[in-house]
mmCIF file of C-alpha atoms in Angstrom:
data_model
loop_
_atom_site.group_PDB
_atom_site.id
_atom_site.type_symbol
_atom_site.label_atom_id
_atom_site.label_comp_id
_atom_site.label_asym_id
_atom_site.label_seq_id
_atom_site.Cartn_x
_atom_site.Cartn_y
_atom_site.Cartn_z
ATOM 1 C CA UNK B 20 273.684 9.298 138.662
ATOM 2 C CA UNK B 21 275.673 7.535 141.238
ATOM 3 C CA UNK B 22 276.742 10.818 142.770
ATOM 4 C CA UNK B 23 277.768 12.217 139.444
ATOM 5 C CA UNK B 24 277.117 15.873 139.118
ATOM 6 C CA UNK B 25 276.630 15.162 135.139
ATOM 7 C CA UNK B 26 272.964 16.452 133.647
ATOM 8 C CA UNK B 27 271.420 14.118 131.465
ATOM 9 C CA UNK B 28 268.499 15.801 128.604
ATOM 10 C CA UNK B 29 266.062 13.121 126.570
ATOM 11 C CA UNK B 30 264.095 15.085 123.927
ATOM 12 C CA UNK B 31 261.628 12.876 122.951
ATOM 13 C CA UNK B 32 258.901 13.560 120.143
ATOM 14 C CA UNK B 33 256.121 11.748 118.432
ATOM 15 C CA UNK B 34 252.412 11.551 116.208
ATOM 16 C CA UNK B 35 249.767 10.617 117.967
ATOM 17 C CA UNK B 36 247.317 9.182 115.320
ATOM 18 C CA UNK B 37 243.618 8.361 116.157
ATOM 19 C CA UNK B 38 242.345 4.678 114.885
ATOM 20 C CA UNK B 39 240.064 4.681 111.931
ATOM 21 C CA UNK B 40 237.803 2.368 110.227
ATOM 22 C CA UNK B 41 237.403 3.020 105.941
ATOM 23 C CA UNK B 42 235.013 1.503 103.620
ATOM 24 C CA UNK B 43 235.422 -0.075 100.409
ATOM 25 C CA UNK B 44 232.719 1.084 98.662
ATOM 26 C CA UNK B 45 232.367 4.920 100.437
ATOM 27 C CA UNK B 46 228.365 4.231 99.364
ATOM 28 C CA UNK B 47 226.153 1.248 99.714
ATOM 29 C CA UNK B 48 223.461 0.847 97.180
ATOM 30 C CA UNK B 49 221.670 -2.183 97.164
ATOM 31 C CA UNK B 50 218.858 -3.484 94.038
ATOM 32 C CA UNK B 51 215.334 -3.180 94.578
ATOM 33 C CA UNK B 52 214.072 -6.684 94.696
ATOM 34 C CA UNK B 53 210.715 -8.168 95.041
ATOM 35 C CA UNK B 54 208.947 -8.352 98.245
ATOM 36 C CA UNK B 55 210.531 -10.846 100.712
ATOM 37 C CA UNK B 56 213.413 -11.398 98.771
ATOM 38 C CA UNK B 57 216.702 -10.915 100.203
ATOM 39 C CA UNK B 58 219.372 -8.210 98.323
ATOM 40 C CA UNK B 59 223.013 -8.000 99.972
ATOM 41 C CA UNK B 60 226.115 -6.746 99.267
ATOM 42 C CA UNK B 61 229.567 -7.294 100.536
ATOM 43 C CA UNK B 62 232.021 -4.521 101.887
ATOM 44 C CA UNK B 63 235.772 -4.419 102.944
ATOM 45 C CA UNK B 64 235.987 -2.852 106.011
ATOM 46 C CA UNK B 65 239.853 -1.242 106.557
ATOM 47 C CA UNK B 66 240.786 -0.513 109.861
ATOM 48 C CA UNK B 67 243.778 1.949 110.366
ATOM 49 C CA UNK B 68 245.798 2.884 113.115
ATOM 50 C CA UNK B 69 244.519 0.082 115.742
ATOM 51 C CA UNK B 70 247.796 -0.533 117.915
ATOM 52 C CA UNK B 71 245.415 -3.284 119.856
ATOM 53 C CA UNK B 72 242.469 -5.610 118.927
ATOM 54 C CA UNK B 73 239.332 -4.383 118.964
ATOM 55 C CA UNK B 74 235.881 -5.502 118.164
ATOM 56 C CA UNK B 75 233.756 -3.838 115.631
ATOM 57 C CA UNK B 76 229.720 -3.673 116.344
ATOM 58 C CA UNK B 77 226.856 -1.812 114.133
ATOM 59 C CA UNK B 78 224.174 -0.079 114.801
ATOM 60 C CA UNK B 79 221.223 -1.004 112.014
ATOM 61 C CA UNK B 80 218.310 1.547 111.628
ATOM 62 C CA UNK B 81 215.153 0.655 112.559
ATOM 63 C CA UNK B 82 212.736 1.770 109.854
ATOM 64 C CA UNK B 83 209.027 3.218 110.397
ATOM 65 C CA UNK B 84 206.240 2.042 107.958
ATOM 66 C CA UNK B 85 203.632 4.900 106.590
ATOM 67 C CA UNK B 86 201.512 2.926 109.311
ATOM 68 C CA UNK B 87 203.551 3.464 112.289
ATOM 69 C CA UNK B 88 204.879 0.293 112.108
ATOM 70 C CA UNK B 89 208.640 -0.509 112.935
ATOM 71 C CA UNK B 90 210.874 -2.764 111.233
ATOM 72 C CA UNK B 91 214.599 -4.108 111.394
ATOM 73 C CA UNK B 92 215.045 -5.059 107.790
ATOM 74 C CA UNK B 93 218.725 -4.676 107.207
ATOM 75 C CA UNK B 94 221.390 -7.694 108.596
ATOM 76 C CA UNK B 95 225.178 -8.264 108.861
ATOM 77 C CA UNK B 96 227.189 -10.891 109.238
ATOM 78 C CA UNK B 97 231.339 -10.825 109.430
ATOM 79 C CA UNK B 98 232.773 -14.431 107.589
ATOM 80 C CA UNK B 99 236.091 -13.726 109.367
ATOM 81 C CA UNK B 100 234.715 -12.004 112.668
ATOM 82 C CA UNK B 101 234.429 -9.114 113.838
ATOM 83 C CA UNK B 102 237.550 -8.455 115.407
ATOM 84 C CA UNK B 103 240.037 -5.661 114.437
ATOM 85 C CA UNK B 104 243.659 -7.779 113.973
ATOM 86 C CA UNK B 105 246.726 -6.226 114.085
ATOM 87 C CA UNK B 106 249.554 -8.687 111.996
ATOM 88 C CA UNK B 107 252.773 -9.292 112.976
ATOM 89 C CA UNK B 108 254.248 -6.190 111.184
ATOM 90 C CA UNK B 109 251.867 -3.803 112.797
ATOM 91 C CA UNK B 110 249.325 -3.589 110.072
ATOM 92 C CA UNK B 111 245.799 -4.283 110.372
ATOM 93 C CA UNK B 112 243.996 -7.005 108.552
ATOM 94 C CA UNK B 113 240.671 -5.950 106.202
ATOM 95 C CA UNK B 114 237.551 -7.540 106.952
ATOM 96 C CA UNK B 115 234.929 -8.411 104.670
ATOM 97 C CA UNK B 116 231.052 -7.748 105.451
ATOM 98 C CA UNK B 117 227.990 -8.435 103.868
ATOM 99 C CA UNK B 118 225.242 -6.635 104.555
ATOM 100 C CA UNK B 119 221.593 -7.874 103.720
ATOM 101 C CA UNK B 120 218.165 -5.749 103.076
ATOM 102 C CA UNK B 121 215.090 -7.771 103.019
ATOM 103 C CA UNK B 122 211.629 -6.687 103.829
ATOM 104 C CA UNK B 123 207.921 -8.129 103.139
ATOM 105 C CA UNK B 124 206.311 -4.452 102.649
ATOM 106 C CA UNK B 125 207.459 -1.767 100.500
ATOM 107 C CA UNK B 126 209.600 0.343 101.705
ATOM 108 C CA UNK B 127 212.808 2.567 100.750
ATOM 109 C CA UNK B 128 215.766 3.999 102.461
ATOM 110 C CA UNK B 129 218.188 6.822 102.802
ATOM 111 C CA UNK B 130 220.048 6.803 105.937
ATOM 112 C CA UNK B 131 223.398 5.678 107.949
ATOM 113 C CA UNK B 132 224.898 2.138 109.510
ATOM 114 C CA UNK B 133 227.113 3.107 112.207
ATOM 115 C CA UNK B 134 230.228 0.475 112.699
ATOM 116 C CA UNK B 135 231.629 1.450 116.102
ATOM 117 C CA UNK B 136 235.188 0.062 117.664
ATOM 118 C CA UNK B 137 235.388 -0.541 121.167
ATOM 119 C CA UNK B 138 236.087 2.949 122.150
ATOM 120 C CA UNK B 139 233.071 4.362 120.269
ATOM 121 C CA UNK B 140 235.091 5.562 117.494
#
């Protein structure tokens, strides 16, 4: 630099890890209860890798009825929000949610609640 003939070489390398979301339970189970009643559960969500906040939204299943019938029985709600936090020592922060099941015909379940980030991870 400056009209110096010297060569400077920078040898940089690094990990590139993707940002992930892990549950605590793996498996949600909830009690069968009587019709109209209300079952729910809590979960601790653990978000890894998030450099940046993000904001976590779920897709809930919407369930058919033997009579064709749709319904949207399952809820969520976040106590602390639903923002991914990164701390001041570059961890992220667990969130807790509780997820509800409540329906006034019988029905039963097997299926997946998607919790996306931002970037549709």
């Amino acid at each position: 630099v400056n009209d110096n003939p010297s060569h400077y070489r920078i040898t940089l390398s690094g990990t590139v890890k993707s940002p992930k979301i892990k549950f605590d339970p793996v498996i949600l189970m909830l009690m069968p209860v009587p019709l109209g009643m209300k079952t729910e559960t809590a979960i601790n969500i653990i978000p890894q890798d998030y450099l940046r906040q993000s904001r976590i939204q779920i897709e809930l299943p919407e369930l058919e009825l033997e009579d064709g019938d749709r319904i949207y029985p399952f809820s969520v709600q976040f106590p602390e929000g639903q923002d991914i936090v990164v701390s001041s020592d570059g961890t992220n922060i667990e969130r807790i949610c509780n997820i509800g099941f409540s329906s006034s015909r019988p029905v039963s379940f097997l299926g997946n609640i998607f919790f996306i980030d931002e970037e549709e991870n």
